[in-house]
Amino acid sequence: MNANSFQQHVNEPSRGNNILDLVMTTTDLSINGLEVTDKIGDHQMIDFSLEVQDPNTRTQHKQVLDYKRASFELMEEELGSYNCEVLMNNKNAEECYMILKNKIATATDHHIPRKRIRPTNNPPWFSQEIKRLINATQHSYRRLKRYQTEPHRQEHIHACRAVKQTIKSTKRNKEITVAAQAKTNPKSFYKYVNDRRLKRDTIEPLIDSEGSTQTNNKSKAKIFNTYFTSVFTHEDLTEIPQPHLLNTQEILTDGVFTVEEVKE
């Protein structure tokens, strides 16, 4: 179960002292208000609500930064106008980080415009030609259902064959292009590889110091931060050893090295 990033949400017995019900999800799904309720016969009911996205919901546009139209010179000038010594005076590391983060975010809003894009679930090799062939296949199938003749059946077979061949060749050409640009454009290579992965590696649910299971990323980060800070070595700054003074009466003024001596 853990190897496949599943989480079991039923932790109470549902029949006698046994847990017979399984409500397993990945960490991407959200189960709310799960409780073991009244019995039906000798078995207790499991009541919960599941948060999922409606597949019929229209895809919304989202705004992303348009770096091609950015003014990096003005952004650099704005960031250079801040006096970091004054802004970060008597501040700890966390406060300095937040100040720097806010200044960069402000400069980004001022000098990098945004553009609207519509997310798509199409694979990277999908093209308008493939879309046209798929539409032609659907039209030929509707004609075949309507007329039920041999010519329409052959037409639909050829349309399906054309889609398969086009998809196969397009995928092969896309992968050849991505592989050829792996060294010059590694970002595109790893994006293509990650998009084809069926399972993404995620951090499993963690148990905090109080014994509660934490599934969201913020709670997991706090657990890791608490653990890492607990293993830091705290030095005793009250007894710092003094360095031994070396004899500096004889000072080396000149040094001559030949190429042969350096090679040796």
PDB file of C-alpha atoms in Angstrom:
ATOM      1  CA  MET A   1       0.000   0.000   0.000  1.00  0.00           C
ATOM      2  CA  ASN A   2       2.769   2.452   0.926  1.00  0.00           C
ATOM      3  CA  ALA A   3       4.773   1.477  -2.163  1.00  0.00           C
ATOM      4  CA  ASN A   4       1.919   2.784  -4.335  1.00  0.00           C
ATOM      5  CA  SER A   5       1.349   5.963  -2.255  1.00  0.00           C
ATOM      6  CA  PHE A   6      -2.022   4.769  -0.916  1.00  0.00           C
ATOM      7  CA  GLN A   7      -3.352   5.911   2.415  1.00  0.00           C
ATOM      8  CA  GLN A   8      -5.888   3.955   4.481  1.00  0.00           C
ATOM      9  CA  HIS A   9      -8.367   6.288   6.159  1.00  0.00           C
ATOM     10  CA  VAL A  10     -10.322   3.778   8.279  1.00  0.00           C
ATOM     11  CA  ASN A  11      -8.477   3.368  11.585  1.00  0.00           C
ATOM     12  CA  GLU A  12     -11.357   2.139  13.771  1.00  0.00           C
ATOM     13  CA  PRO A  13     -12.953  -1.335  13.945  1.00  0.00           C
ATOM     14  CA  SER A  14     -16.057  -1.663  11.800  1.00  0.00           C
ATOM     15  CA  ARG A  15     -17.113  -5.188  12.820  1.00  0.00           C
ATOM     16  CA  GLY A  16     -16.276  -6.321  16.319  1.00  0.00           C
ATOM     17  CA  ASN A  17     -12.560  -5.608  16.884  1.00  0.00           C
ATOM     18  CA  ASN A  18     -11.662  -5.926  13.206  1.00  0.00           C
ATOM     19  CA  ILE A  19     -11.192  -3.336  10.473  1.00  0.00           C
ATOM     20  CA  LEU A  20     -12.977  -4.814   7.472  1.00  0.00           C
ATOM     21  CA  ASP A  21     -13.546  -1.634   5.430  1.00  0.00           C
ATOM     22  CA  LEU A  22     -10.912  -0.113   3.196  1.00  0.00           C
ATOM     23  CA  VAL A  23     -11.064   3.530   2.133  1.00  0.00           C
ATOM     24  CA  MET A  24      -7.772   4.066   0.341  1.00  0.00           C
ATOM     25  CA  THR A  25      -6.769   7.074  -1.701  1.00  0.00           C
ATOM     26  CA  THR A  26      -3.613   8.695  -2.930  1.00  0.00           C
ATOM     27  CA  THR A  27      -2.359  11.788  -1.171  1.00  0.00           C
ATOM     28  CA  ASP A  28      -3.735  13.900  -4.045  1.00  0.00           C
ATOM     29  CA  LEU A  29      -7.306  13.127  -3.004  1.00  0.00           C
ATOM     30  CA  SER A  30      -8.996  14.554   0.068  1.00  0.00           C
ATOM     31  CA  ILE A  31     -11.220  12.591   2.452  1.00  0.00           C
ATOM     32  CA  ASN A  32     -13.185  14.721   4.913  1.00  0.00           C
ATOM     33  CA  GLY A  33     -15.267  13.843   7.940  1.00  0.00           C
ATOM     34  CA  LEU A  34     -14.693  10.083   7.929  1.00  0.00           C
ATOM     35  CA  GLU A  35     -16.330   8.386  10.888  1.00  0.00           C
ATOM     36  CA  VAL A  36     -17.559   4.944  11.873  1.00  0.00           C
ATOM     37  CA  THR A  37     -21.304   5.365  12.528  1.00  0.00           C
ATOM     38  CA  ASP A  38     -24.252   3.193  13.630  1.00  0.00           C
ATOM     39  CA  LYS A  39     -24.507  -0.475  12.874  1.00  0.00           C
ATOM     40  CA  ILE A  40     -26.462  -2.167  10.101  1.00  0.00           C
ATOM     41  CA  GLY A  41     -26.835  -5.695  11.417  1.00  0.00           C
ATOM     42  CA  ASP A  42     -23.429  -6.655  12.789  1.00  0.00           C
ATOM     43  CA  HIS A  43     -21.512  -4.181  10.628  1.00  0.00           C
ATOM     44  CA  GLN A  44     -20.950  -0.472  11.223  1.00  0.00           C
ATOM     45  CA  MET A  45     -21.324   2.092   8.462  1.00  0.00           C
ATOM     46  CA  ILE A  46     -18.481   4.278   7.183  1.00  0.00           C
ATOM     47  CA  ASP A  47     -19.533   7.863   6.508  1.00  0.00           C
ATOM     48  CA  PHE A  48     -17.210  10.272   4.678  1.00  0.00           C
ATOM     49  CA  SER A  49     -17.091  12.910   1.973  1.00  0.00           C
ATOM     50  CA  LEU A  50     -14.703  12.834  -0.965  1.00  0.00           C
ATOM     51  CA  GLU A  51     -13.478  15.986  -2.682  1.00  0.00           C
ATOM     52  CA  VAL A  52     -13.008  15.470  -6.418  1.00  0.00           C
ATOM     53  CA  GLN A  53     -13.003  17.804  -9.367  1.00  0.00           C
ATOM     54  CA  ASP A  54     -16.014  17.723 -11.648  1.00  0.00           C
ATOM     55  CA  PRO A  55     -14.765  16.393 -15.031  1.00  0.00           C
ATOM     56  CA  ASN A  56     -17.422  18.498 -16.772  1.00  0.00           C
ATOM     57  CA  THR A  57     -16.072  21.708 -15.280  1.00  0.00           C
ATOM     58  CA  ARG A  58     -14.828  24.023 -17.974  1.00  0.00           C
ATOM     59  CA  THR A  59     -11.063  24.461 -17.967  1.00  0.00           C
ATOM     60  CA  GLN A  60     -10.175  27.900 -16.671  1.00  0.00           C
ATOM     61  CA  HIS A  61      -7.398  30.044 -18.064  1.00  0.00           C
ATOM     62  CA  LYS A  62      -4.501  30.728 -15.736  1.00  0.00           C
ATOM     63  CA  GLN A  63      -2.002  33.554 -15.710  1.00  0.00           C
ATOM     64  CA  VAL A  64       1.722  32.898 -16.007  1.00  0.00           C
ATOM     65  CA  LEU A  65       4.734  35.186 -16.236  1.00  0.00           C
ATOM     66  CA  ASP A  66       5.692  36.244 -19.763  1.00  0.00           C
ATOM     67  CA  TYR A  67       9.487  36.385 -19.554  1.00  0.00           C
ATOM     68  CA  LYS A  68       9.858  37.249 -23.249  1.00  0.00           C
ATOM     69  CA  ARG A  69       8.301  40.666 -22.611  1.00  0.00           C
ATOM     70  CA  ALA A  70      10.061  41.268 -19.296  1.00  0.00           C
ATOM     71  CA  SER A  71      12.241  44.296 -18.608  1.00  0.00           C
ATOM     72  CA  PHE A  72      15.123  42.761 -16.681  1.00  0.00           C
ATOM     73  CA  GLU A  73      17.160  45.993 -16.799  1.00  0.00           C
ATOM     74  CA  LEU A  74      14.487  47.931 -14.891  1.00  0.00           C
ATOM     75  CA  MET A  75      14.014  45.012 -12.519  1.00  0.00           C
ATOM     76  CA  GLU A  76      17.745  44.925 -11.782  1.00  0.00           C
ATOM     77  CA  GLU A  77      17.732  48.699 -11.285  1.00  0.00           C
ATOM     78  CA  GLU A  78      14.838  48.506  -8.793  1.00  0.00           C
ATOM     79  CA  LEU A  79      16.440  45.700  -6.799  1.00  0.00           C
ATOM     80  CA  GLY A  80      19.753  47.531  -6.796  1.00  0.00           C
ATOM     81  CA  SER A  81      18.124  50.611  -5.263  1.00  0.00           C
ATOM     82  CA  TYR A  82      17.452  48.819  -1.972  1.00  0.00           C
ATOM     83  CA  ASN A  83      19.957  49.155   0.845  1.00  0.00           C
ATOM     84  CA  CYS A  84      20.203  45.616   2.174  1.00  0.00           C
ATOM     85  CA  GLU A  85      22.290  46.650   5.159  1.00  0.00           C
ATOM     86  CA  VAL A  86      19.491  48.935   6.354  1.00  0.00           C
ATOM     87  CA  LEU A  87      16.623  46.587   5.484  1.00  0.00           C
ATOM     88  CA  MET A  88      18.189  43.543   7.129  1.00  0.00           C
ATOM     89  CA  ASN A  89      19.815  45.216  10.108  1.00  0.00           C
ATOM     90  CA  ASN A  90      19.222  43.265  13.348  1.00  0.00           C
ATOM     91  CA  LYS A  91      17.104  40.665  11.490  1.00  0.00           C
ATOM     92  CA  ASN A  92      17.411  36.895  11.747  1.00  0.00           C
ATOM     93  CA  ALA A  93      17.742  34.570   8.767  1.00  0.00           C
ATOM     94  CA  GLU A  94      13.999  33.977   8.428  1.00  0.00           C
ATOM     95  CA  GLU A  95      13.170  37.689   8.481  1.00  0.00           C
ATOM     96  CA  CYS A  96      15.927  38.461   5.958  1.00  0.00           C
ATOM     97  CA  TYR A  97      14.594  35.756   3.653  1.00  0.00           C
ATOM     98  CA  MET A  98      11.039  37.138   3.814  1.00  0.00           C
ATOM     99  CA  ILE A  99      12.276  40.675   3.081  1.00  0.00           C
ATOM    100  CA  LEU A 100      14.267  39.471   0.074  1.00  0.00           C
ATOM    101  CA  LYS A 101      11.355  37.345  -1.145  1.00  0.00           C
ATOM    102  CA  ASN A 102       8.878  40.242  -0.920  1.00  0.00           C
ATOM    103  CA  LYS A 103      11.209  42.656  -2.725  1.00  0.00           C
ATOM    104  CA  ILE A 104      11.766  40.201  -5.574  1.00  0.00           C
ATOM    105  CA  ALA A 105       8.024  39.524  -5.813  1.00  0.00           C
ATOM    106  CA  THR A 106       7.298  43.260  -5.957  1.00  0.00           C
ATOM    107  CA  ALA A 107       9.900  43.838  -8.679  1.00  0.00           C
ATOM    108  CA  THR A 108       8.511  40.866 -10.605  1.00  0.00           C
ATOM    109  CA  ASP A 109       5.001  42.332 -10.556  1.00  0.00           C
ATOM    110  CA  HIS A 110       6.331  45.701 -11.720  1.00  0.00           C
ATOM    111  CA  HIS A 111       8.500  44.583 -14.635  1.00  0.00           C
ATOM    112  CA  ILE A 112       7.363  41.115 -15.815  1.00  0.00           C
ATOM    113  CA  PRO A 113       3.925  41.104 -17.469  1.00  0.00           C
ATOM    114  CA  ARG A 114       1.595  38.130 -17.347  1.00  0.00           C
ATOM    115  CA  LYS A 115      -0.195  36.217 -20.051  1.00  0.00           C
ATOM    116  CA  ARG A 116      -3.231  33.948 -20.001  1.00  0.00           C
ATOM    117  CA  ILE A 117      -2.890  30.340 -21.059  1.00  0.00           C
ATOM    118  CA  ARG A 118      -5.392  27.525 -21.157  1.00  0.00           C
ATOM    119  CA  PRO A 119      -4.140  24.276 -19.613  1.00  0.00           C
ATOM    120  CA  THR A 120      -4.442  21.200 -21.794  1.00  0.00           C
ATOM    121  CA  ASN A 121      -4.263  17.495 -21.119  1.00  0.00           C
ATOM    122  CA  ASN A 122      -3.058  16.651 -24.608  1.00  0.00           C
ATOM    123  CA  PRO A 123       0.248  14.759 -24.831  1.00  0.00           C
ATOM    124  CA  PRO A 124       3.272  16.691 -26.143  1.00  0.00           C
ATOM    125  CA  TRP A 125       3.188  14.889 -29.504  1.00  0.00           C
ATOM    126  CA  PHE A 126      -0.483  15.758 -30.152  1.00  0.00           C
ATOM    127  CA  SER A 127      -0.979  17.890 -33.277  1.00  0.00           C
ATOM    128  CA  GLN A 128      -3.781  19.404 -35.331  1.00  0.00           C
ATOM    129  CA  GLU A 129      -3.306  16.688 -37.961  1.00  0.00           C
ATOM    130  CA  ILE A 130      -3.982  13.976 -35.374  1.00  0.00           C
ATOM    131  CA  LYS A 131      -7.031  15.901 -34.154  1.00  0.00           C
ATOM    132  CA  ARG A 132      -8.337  16.124 -37.727  1.00  0.00           C
ATOM    133  CA  LEU A 133      -7.865  12.388 -38.267  1.00  0.00           C
ATOM    134  CA  ILE A 134      -9.632  11.553 -34.996  1.00  0.00           C
ATOM    135  CA  ASN A 135     -12.582  13.706 -36.025  1.00  0.00           C
ATOM    136  CA  ALA A 136     -12.652  11.955 -39.401  1.00  0.00           C
ATOM    137  CA  THR A 137     -12.691   8.584 -37.612  1.00  0.00           C
ATOM    138  CA  GLN A 138     -15.654   9.670 -35.491  1.00  0.00           C
ATOM    139  CA  HIS A 139     -17.552  10.872 -38.580  1.00  0.00           C
ATOM    140  CA  SER A 140     -16.890   7.603 -40.419  1.00  0.00           C
ATOM    141  CA  TYR A 141     -18.091   5.615 -37.403  1.00  0.00           C
ATOM    142  CA  ARG A 142     -21.352   7.548 -37.278  1.00  0.00           C
ATOM    143  CA  ARG A 143     -21.887   6.926 -41.011  1.00  0.00           C
ATOM    144  CA  LEU A 144     -21.148   3.227 -40.512  1.00  0.00           C
ATOM    145  CA  LYS A 145     -23.735   2.970 -37.732  1.00  0.00           C
ATOM    146  CA  ARG A 146     -26.302   4.735 -39.874  1.00  0.00           C
ATOM    147  CA  TYR A 147     -25.890   2.916 -43.207  1.00  0.00           C
ATOM    148  CA  GLN A 148     -24.294  -0.447 -42.213  1.00  0.00           C
ATOM    149  CA  THR A 149     -22.714  -0.981 -45.636  1.00  0.00           C
ATOM    150  CA  GLU A 150     -19.404  -2.542 -46.656  1.00  0.00           C
ATOM    151  CA  PRO A 151     -17.984   0.657 -48.230  1.00  0.00           C
ATOM    152  CA  HIS A 152     -18.655   2.582 -45.006  1.00  0.00           C
ATOM    153  CA  ARG A 153     -17.049  -0.213 -42.976  1.00  0.00           C
ATOM    154  CA  GLN A 154     -13.924  -0.082 -45.133  1.00  0.00           C
ATOM    155  CA  GLU A 155     -13.892   3.704 -44.852  1.00  0.00           C
ATOM    156  CA  HIS A 156     -13.939   3.467 -41.052  1.00  0.00           C
ATOM    157  CA  ILE A 157     -11.177   0.821 -41.037  1.00  0.00           C
ATOM    158  CA  HIS A 158      -8.927   3.035 -43.182  1.00  0.00           C
ATOM    159  CA  ALA A 159      -9.643   6.052 -40.971  1.00  0.00           C
ATOM    160  CA  CYS A 160      -8.700   4.116 -37.803  1.00  0.00           C
ATOM    161  CA  ARG A 161      -5.555   2.800 -39.469  1.00  0.00           C
ATOM    162  CA  ALA A 162      -4.535   6.317 -40.522  1.00  0.00           C
ATOM    163  CA  VAL A 163      -4.920   7.585 -36.934  1.00  0.00           C
ATOM    164  CA  LYS A 164      -2.786   4.767 -35.502  1.00  0.00           C
ATOM    165  CA  GLN A 165      -0.039   5.204 -38.075  1.00  0.00           C
ATOM    166  CA  THR A 166       0.056   8.984 -37.674  1.00  0.00           C
ATOM    167  CA  ILE A 167       0.183   8.780 -33.870  1.00  0.00           C
ATOM    168  CA  LYS A 168       2.953   6.170 -34.005  1.00  0.00           C
ATOM    169  CA  SER A 169       5.128   8.169 -36.407  1.00  0.00           C
ATOM    170  CA  THR A 170       4.482  11.466 -34.601  1.00  0.00           C
ATOM    171  CA  LYS A 171       5.435   9.982 -31.218  1.00  0.00           C
ATOM    172  CA  ARG A 172       8.585   8.442 -32.706  1.00  0.00           C
ATOM    173  CA  ASN A 173       9.646  11.745 -34.298  1.00  0.00           C
ATOM    174  CA  LYS A 174       8.934  13.633 -31.073  1.00  0.00           C
ATOM    175  CA  GLU A 175      11.034  11.232 -29.003  1.00  0.00           C
ATOM    176  CA  ILE A 176      13.899  11.369 -31.523  1.00  0.00           C
ATOM    177  CA  THR A 177      13.855  15.171 -31.360  1.00  0.00           C
ATOM    178  CA  VAL A 178      13.751  15.236 -27.559  1.00  0.00           C
ATOM    179  CA  ALA A 179      16.565  12.682 -27.300  1.00  0.00           C
ATOM    180  CA  ALA A 180      18.728  14.613 -29.768  1.00  0.00           C
ATOM    181  CA  GLN A 181      18.286  17.804 -27.721  1.00  0.00           C
ATOM    182  CA  ALA A 182      18.827  16.121 -24.339  1.00  0.00           C
ATOM    183  CA  LYS A 183      22.194  17.835 -23.770  1.00  0.00           C
ATOM    184  CA  THR A 184      21.336  21.220 -25.231  1.00  0.00           C
ATOM    185  CA  ASN A 185      17.812  21.367 -23.789  1.00  0.00           C
ATOM    186  CA  PRO A 186      17.667  19.043 -20.735  1.00  0.00           C
ATOM    187  CA  LYS A 187      14.588  20.816 -19.361  1.00  0.00           C
ATOM    188  CA  SER A 188      12.476  19.691 -22.324  1.00  0.00           C
ATOM    189  CA  PHE A 189      13.891  16.162 -22.054  1.00  0.00           C
ATOM    190  CA  TYR A 190      13.038  15.687 -18.370  1.00  0.00           C
ATOM    191  CA  LYS A 191       9.623  17.310 -18.825  1.00  0.00           C
ATOM    192  CA  TYR A 192       8.780  14.772 -21.510  1.00  0.00           C
ATOM    193  CA  VAL A 193      10.032  11.884 -19.350  1.00  0.00           C
ATOM    194  CA  ASN A 194       8.103  13.039 -16.270  1.00  0.00           C
ATOM    195  CA  ASP A 195       4.888  13.494 -18.255  1.00  0.00           C
ATOM    196  CA  ARG A 196       5.057   9.849 -19.324  1.00  0.00           C
ATOM    197  CA  ARG A 197       5.491   8.521 -15.801  1.00  0.00           C
ATOM    198  CA  LEU A 198       2.393   6.749 -14.531  1.00  0.00           C
ATOM    199  CA  LYS A 199       3.285   7.276 -10.866  1.00  0.00           C
ATOM    200  CA  ARG A 200       4.994  10.278  -9.363  1.00  0.00           C
ATOM    201  CA  ASP A 201       7.179   9.878  -6.318  1.00  0.00           C
ATOM    202  CA  THR A 202       5.607  11.601  -3.339  1.00  0.00           C
ATOM    203  CA  ILE A 203       6.458  11.860   0.318  1.00  0.00           C
ATOM    204  CA  GLU A 204       4.397   9.401   2.297  1.00  0.00           C
ATOM    205  CA  PRO A 205       2.158  10.621   5.165  1.00  0.00           C
ATOM    206  CA  LEU A 206       4.227  11.418   8.255  1.00  0.00           C
ATOM    207  CA  ILE A 207       3.457  11.063  11.952  1.00  0.00           C
ATOM    208  CA  ASP A 208       4.224  14.116  14.075  1.00  0.00           C
ATOM    209  CA  SER A 209       5.369  14.234  17.704  1.00  0.00           C
ATOM    210  CA  GLU A 210       1.759  14.016  18.921  1.00  0.00           C
ATOM    211  CA  GLY A 211       1.085  10.808  16.965  1.00  0.00           C
ATOM    212  CA  SER A 212      -1.162  12.441  14.355  1.00  0.00           C
ATOM    213  CA  THR A 213      -0.835  11.563  10.671  1.00  0.00           C
ATOM    214  CA  GLN A 214       0.000  14.568   8.497  1.00  0.00           C
ATOM    215  CA  THR A 215      -0.710  14.449   4.754  1.00  0.00           C
ATOM    216  CA  ASN A 216      -0.447  18.037   3.480  1.00  0.00           C
ATOM    217  CA  ASN A 217       2.869  19.413   2.282  1.00  0.00           C
ATOM    218  CA  LYS A 218       3.094  22.256   4.803  1.00  0.00           C
ATOM    219  CA  SER A 219       2.742  19.936   7.792  1.00  0.00           C
ATOM    220  CA  LYS A 220       5.311  17.538   6.325  1.00  0.00           C
ATOM    221  CA  ALA A 221       7.768  20.388   5.840  1.00  0.00           C
ATOM    222  CA  LYS A 222       7.365  21.430   9.483  1.00  0.00           C
ATOM    223  CA  ILE A 223       8.051  17.863  10.651  1.00  0.00           C
ATOM    224  CA  PHE A 224      11.241  17.671   8.571  1.00  0.00           C
ATOM    225  CA  ASN A 225      12.338  21.121   9.733  1.00  0.00           C
ATOM    226  CA  THR A 226      11.840  20.161  13.399  1.00  0.00           C
ATOM    227  CA  TYR A 227      13.857  16.995  12.927  1.00  0.00           C
ATOM    228  CA  PHE A 228      16.745  18.620  11.072  1.00  0.00           C
ATOM    229  CA  THR A 229      17.069  21.459  13.581  1.00  0.00           C
ATOM    230  CA  SER A 230      17.098  18.932  16.447  1.00  0.00           C
ATOM    231  CA  VAL A 231      20.310  17.291  15.185  1.00  0.00           C
ATOM    232  CA  PHE A 232      22.295  20.525  14.886  1.00  0.00           C
ATOM    233  CA  THR A 233      25.406  20.723  17.055  1.00  0.00           C
ATOM    234  CA  HIS A 234      25.294  23.612  19.497  1.00  0.00           C
ATOM    235  CA  GLU A 235      28.831  24.821  20.073  1.00  0.00           C
ATOM    236  CA  ASP A 236      29.960  26.156  23.431  1.00  0.00           C
ATOM    237  CA  LEU A 237      30.987  29.714  22.565  1.00  0.00           C
ATOM    238  CA  THR A 238      32.119  30.542  26.084  1.00  0.00           C
ATOM    239  CA  GLU A 239      35.396  28.618  25.776  1.00  0.00           C
ATOM    240  CA  ILE A 240      36.872  29.261  22.359  1.00  0.00           C
ATOM    241  CA  PRO A 241      40.521  28.110  22.089  1.00  0.00           C
ATOM    242  CA  GLN A 242      43.041  30.793  21.246  1.00  0.00           C
ATOM    243  CA  PRO A 243      45.177  30.258  18.121  1.00  0.00           C
ATOM    244  CA  HIS A 244      48.911  29.760  18.623  1.00  0.00           C
ATOM    245  CA  LEU A 245      51.049  32.594  17.307  1.00  0.00           C
ATOM    246  CA  LEU A 246      53.628  31.458  14.777  1.00  0.00           C
ATOM    247  CA  ASN A 247      57.165  32.782  14.445  1.00  0.00           C
ATOM    248  CA  THR A 248      57.046  35.345  11.667  1.00  0.00           C
ATOM    249  CA  GLN A 249      60.556  36.747  11.979  1.00  0.00           C
ATOM    250  CA  GLU A 250      61.671  35.234   8.684  1.00  0.00           C
ATOM    251  CA  ILE A 251      59.468  36.492   5.856  1.00  0.00           C
ATOM    252  CA  LEU A 252      59.453  34.907   2.410  1.00  0.00           C
ATOM    253  CA  THR A 253      59.774  37.704  -0.105  1.00  0.00           C
ATOM    254  CA  ASP A 254      60.415  35.972  -3.420  1.00  0.00           C
ATOM    255  CA  GLY A 255      59.446  32.614  -4.876  1.00  0.00           C
ATOM    256  CA  VAL A 256      60.704  31.238  -8.179  1.00  0.00           C
ATOM    257  CA  PHE A 257      59.076  28.177  -9.787  1.00  0.00           C
ATOM    258  CA  THR A 258      59.826  26.667 -13.171  1.00  0.00           C
ATOM    259  CA  VAL A 259      57.385  24.890 -15.447  1.00  0.00           C
ATOM    260  CA  GLU A 260      59.223  21.580 -14.969  1.00  0.00           C
ATOM    261  CA  GLU A 261      58.978  21.823 -11.186  1.00  0.00           C
ATOM    262  CA  VAL A 262      55.244  22.482 -11.355  1.00  0.00           C
ATOM    263  CA  LYS A 263      54.709  19.478 -13.667  1.00  0.00           C
ATOM    264  CA  GLU A 264      56.650  17.266 -11.269  1.00  0.00           C
TER     265      GLU A 264
END
